[in-house]
């Protein structure tokens, strides 16, 4: 659970997917979707099979437009 501020810890299966399957390493960037469906740019700070740490950016400005396109 991410409170909406500071780094976000990703654990368990999701961490293994990021580190082992996608082979992401610290410094790599990805797009994540928050609970409200907003896309957020993220940077991987730490990577491991049990826990990854992400720096999460603000919701993308085009969120409303992207959401409309996805609904079609």
Coordinates of N, CA, C and O in Angstrom, one line a residue:
X1 N 0.8 -1.2 0.0 CA 0.0 0.0 0.0 C 0.9 1.2 0.0 O 1.8 1.4 0.8
X2 N 0.6 2.2 -0.9 CA 1.4 3.4 -1.0 C 0.5 4.6 -0.6 O -0.6 4.8 -1.1
X3 N 1.0 5.4 0.4 CA 0.3 6.5 0.9 C 0.1 7.7 0.0 O -0.5 8.6 0.3
X4 N 0.8 7.6 -1.2 CA 0.7 8.7 -2.1 C 1.9 9.7 -2.0 O 2.0 10.7 -2.8
X5 N 2.8 9.5 -1.1 CA 4.0 10.3 -0.9 C 5.2 9.5 -0.7 O 5.1 8.4 -0.2
X6 N 6.4 10.0 -1.2 CA 7.6 9.2 -1.0 C 7.7 8.0 -1.8 O 6.9 7.7 -2.7
X7 N 8.8 7.2 -1.6 CA 9.0 6.0 -2.4 C 7.9 5.0 -2.2 O 7.3 4.9 -1.1
X8 N 7.7 4.1 -3.2 CA 6.7 3.1 -3.1 C 7.5 1.7 -3.1 O 8.3 1.4 -4.0
X9 N 7.2 0.9 -2.1 CA 7.8 -0.4 -2.0 C 6.9 -1.4 -2.7 O 5.7 -1.4 -2.5
X10 N 7.5 -2.2 -3.6 CA 6.8 -3.3 -4.3 C 7.4 -4.6 -3.8 O 8.6 -4.7 -3.8
X11 N 6.6 -5.5 -3.3 CA 7.1 -6.7 -2.7 C 6.5 -8.0 -3.4 O 5.5 -7.9 -4.1
X12 N 7.0 -9.1 -3.0 CA 6.5 -10.4 -3.5 C 6.6 -10.6 -5.0 O 7.6 -10.3 -5.6
X13 N 5.5 -11.2 -5.5 CA 5.4 -11.5 -6.9 C 5.7 -10.4 -7.8 O 6.4 -10.5 -8.9
X14 N 5.2 -9.2 -7.5 CA 5.4 -8.0 -8.3 C 6.8 -7.6 -8.4 O 7.4 -7.2 -9.4
X15 N 7.5 -7.7 -7.2 CA 9.0 -7.4 -7.2 C 9.8 -8.4 -8.0 O 10.7 -8.0 -8.8
X16 N 9.4 -9.7 -7.9 CA 10.1 -10.7 -8.7 C 9.9 -10.4 -10.2 O 10.8 -10.6 -11.0
X17 N 8.7 -10.0 -10.6 CA 8.4 -9.7 -12.0 C 9.2 -8.6 -12.5 O 9.8 -8.6 -13.6
X18 N 9.3 -7.5 -11.7 CA 10.1 -6.3 -12.1 C 11.6 -6.7 -12.2 O 12.3 -6.3 -13.2
X19 N 12.1 -7.4 -11.2 CA 13.6 -7.7 -11.2 C 14.0 -8.9 -12.0 O 15.1 -8.8 -12.6
X20 N 13.2 -9.9 -12.1 CA 13.6 -11.1 -12.8 C 13.1 -11.3 -14.2 O 13.8 -11.6 -15.1
X21 N 11.8 -11.0 -14.3 CA 11.2 -11.1 -15.7 C 11.5 -10.0 -16.6 O 12.0 -10.1 -17.7
X22 N 11.2 -8.7 -16.1 CA 11.5 -7.6 -16.9 C 13.0 -7.1 -16.8 O 13.4 -6.3 -17.6
X23 N 13.7 -7.7 -15.8 CA 15.1 -7.4 -15.6 C 15.4 -5.9 -15.5 O 16.4 -5.4 -16.0
X24 N 14.5 -5.2 -14.7 CA 14.7 -3.8 -14.5 C 15.8 -3.6 -13.4 O 15.9 -4.4 -12.5
X25 N 16.6 -2.6 -13.5 CA 17.7 -2.3 -12.6 C 17.5 -0.9 -12.1 O 16.8 0.0 -12.7
X26 N 18.1 -0.5 -11.0 CA 18.1 0.9 -10.5 C 18.4 1.9 -11.6 O 19.3 1.7 -12.4
X27 N 17.6 2.9 -11.7 CA 17.7 3.9 -12.7 C 16.8 3.7 -13.9 O 16.5 4.7 -14.6
X28 N 16.3 2.5 -14.1 CA 15.3 2.2 -15.1 C 14.0 2.9 -14.8 O 13.6 3.1 -13.7
X29 N 13.3 3.3 -15.9 CA 12.0 4.0 -15.7 C 10.9 3.1 -16.2 O 11.1 2.3 -17.1
X30 N 9.7 3.3 -15.6 CA 8.5 2.5 -16.1 C 7.3 3.4 -15.8 O 7.4 4.4 -15.1
X31 N 6.2 2.9 -16.3 CA 4.9 3.6 -16.1 C 4.1 2.7 -15.2 O 3.9 1.5 -15.5
X32 N 3.5 3.2 -14.1 CA 2.7 2.4 -13.2 C 1.3 3.1 -13.2 O 1.1 4.2 -13.6
X33 N 0.3 2.3 -12.8 CA -1.1 2.8 -12.7 C -1.5 2.7 -11.3 O -1.4 1.7 -10.6
X34 N -1.9 3.9 -10.7 CA -2.3 3.9 -9.3 C -3.8 3.4 -9.1 O -4.4 3.0 -10.1
X35 N -4.2 3.5 -7.9 CA -5.6 2.9 -7.6 C -6.7 3.6 -8.3 O -7.8 3.1 -8.6
X36 N -6.5 4.9 -8.7 CA -7.6 5.7 -9.4 C -7.4 5.5 -10.9 O -8.2 6.0 -11.7
X37 N -6.4 4.7 -11.4 CA -6.3 4.5 -12.8 C -5.4 5.5 -13.5 O -5.2 5.5 -14.7
X38 N -4.8 6.4 -12.7 CA -3.9 7.4 -13.3 C -2.5 6.8 -13.6 O -2.0 6.0 -12.8
X39 N -2.0 7.1 -14.8 CA -0.6 6.6 -15.1 C 0.4 7.6 -14.5 O 0.2 8.8 -14.5
X40 N 1.4 7.0 -13.9 CA 2.5 7.7 -13.2 C 3.9 7.2 -13.7 O 4.1 6.0 -13.8
X41 N 4.7 8.2 -14.1 CA 6.1 7.8 -14.4 C 6.8 7.5 -13.1 O 6.7 8.2 -12.1
X42 N 7.6 6.4 -13.2 CA 8.3 5.9 -12.0 C 9.8 5.6 -12.3 O 10.1 5.3 -13.5
X43 N 10.6 5.7 -11.3 CA 12.0 5.3 -11.5 C 12.4 4.3 -10.4 O 12.0 4.5 -9.3
X44 N 13.0 3.2 -10.9 CA 13.4 2.2 -9.9 C 14.6 2.6 -9.1 O 15.6 3.0 -9.7
X45 N 14.5 2.7 -7.8 CA 15.6 3.1 -6.9 C 16.4 1.9 -6.4 O 17.6 1.9 -6.3
X46 N 15.7 0.8 -6.1 CA 16.3 -0.5 -5.6 C 15.6 -1.6 -6.3 O 14.4 -1.6 -6.5
X47 N 16.3 -2.7 -6.6 CA 15.7 -3.8 -7.3 C 16.2 -5.1 -6.6 O 17.4 -5.3 -6.5
X48 N 15.3 -6.0 -6.3 CA 15.6 -7.3 -5.8 C 14.4 -8.2 -5.9 O 13.3 -7.8 -6.2
X49 N 14.6 -9.5 -5.8 CA 13.5 -10.5 -6.0 C 12.5 -10.4 -5.0 O 11.3 -10.9 -5.2
X50 N 12.8 -9.9 -3.8 CA 11.7 -9.8 -2.8 C 11.2 -8.4 -2.6 O 10.1 -8.3 -2.0
X51 N 11.9 -7.4 -3.0 CA 11.5 -6.0 -2.8 C 12.1 -5.1 -3.7 O 13.3 -5.1 -4.0
X52 N 11.3 -4.2 -4.3 CA 11.8 -3.1 -5.2 C 11.3 -1.8 -4.6 O 10.2 -1.8 -4.0
X53 N 12.0 -0.8 -4.9 CA 11.6 0.6 -4.4 C 11.5 1.5 -5.6 O 12.5 1.6 -6.4
X54 N 10.4 2.2 -5.7 CA 10.1 3.1 -6.8 C 10.0 4.5 -6.4 O 9.3 4.8 -5.3
X55 N 10.5 5.4 -7.1 CA 10.2 6.9 -7.0 C 9.0 7.1 -7.9 O 9.1 6.8 -9.1
X56 N 7.9 7.6 -7.4 CA 6.7 7.7 -8.1 C 6.4 9.2 -8.4 O 6.4 10.0 -7.5
X57 N 6.2 9.5 -9.7 CA 5.9 10.9 -10.1 C 4.5 11.2 -10.0 O 3.6 10.3 -9.7
X58 N 4.1 12.4 -10.3 CA 2.7 12.9 -10.3 C 1.9 12.2 -11.4 O 2.5 11.7 -12.4
X59 N 0.6 12.2 -11.3 CA -0.2 11.7 -12.4 C 0.1 12.4 -13.7 O 0.4 13.6 -13.7
X60 N 0.1 11.7 -14.8 CA 0.4 12.3 -16.1 C -0.7 13.3 -16.4 O -1.9 13.1 -16.1
X61 N -0.3 14.5 -17.0 CA -1.2 15.5 -17.3 C -2.3 15.1 -18.3 O -3.5 15.5 -18.2
X62 N -2.1 14.2 -19.2 CA -3.0 13.7 -20.1 C -3.9 12.6 -19.6 O -4.5 11.9 -20.3
X63 N -4.0 12.4 -18.3 CA -4.7 11.3 -17.7 C -6.1 11.2 -18.2 O -6.6 10.2 -18.6
X64 N -6.9 12.3 -18.2 CA -8.3 12.3 -18.5 C -8.4 11.8 -20.0 O -9.3 11.0 -20.3
X65 N -7.6 12.4 -20.9 CA -7.7 12.0 -22.3 C -7.3 10.5 -22.5 O -8.0 9.8 -23.2
X66 N -6.3 10.0 -21.8 CA -5.9 8.6 -21.9 C -7.0 7.7 -21.4 O -7.3 6.7 -22.0
X67 N -7.7 8.1 -20.3 CA -8.7 7.3 -19.8 C -9.9 7.2 -20.7 O -10.5 6.1 -20.9
X68 N -10.2 8.3 -21.4 CA -11.3 8.3 -22.4 C -11.0 7.3 -23.5 O -11.8 6.6 -24.0
X69 N -9.7 7.4 -24.0 CA -9.3 6.5 -25.1 C -9.4 5.0 -24.7 O -9.8 4.2 -25.5
X70 N -9.0 4.7 -23.5 CA -9.0 3.4 -23.0 C -10.4 2.8 -22.9 O -10.6 1.6 -23.0
X71 N -11.4 3.7 -22.6 CA -12.8 3.3 -22.4 C -13.4 2.9 -23.7 O -14.5 2.3 -23.7
X72 N -12.9 3.4 -24.8 CA -13.6 3.2 -26.1 C -13.4 1.8 -26.6 O -12.6 1.0 -26.5

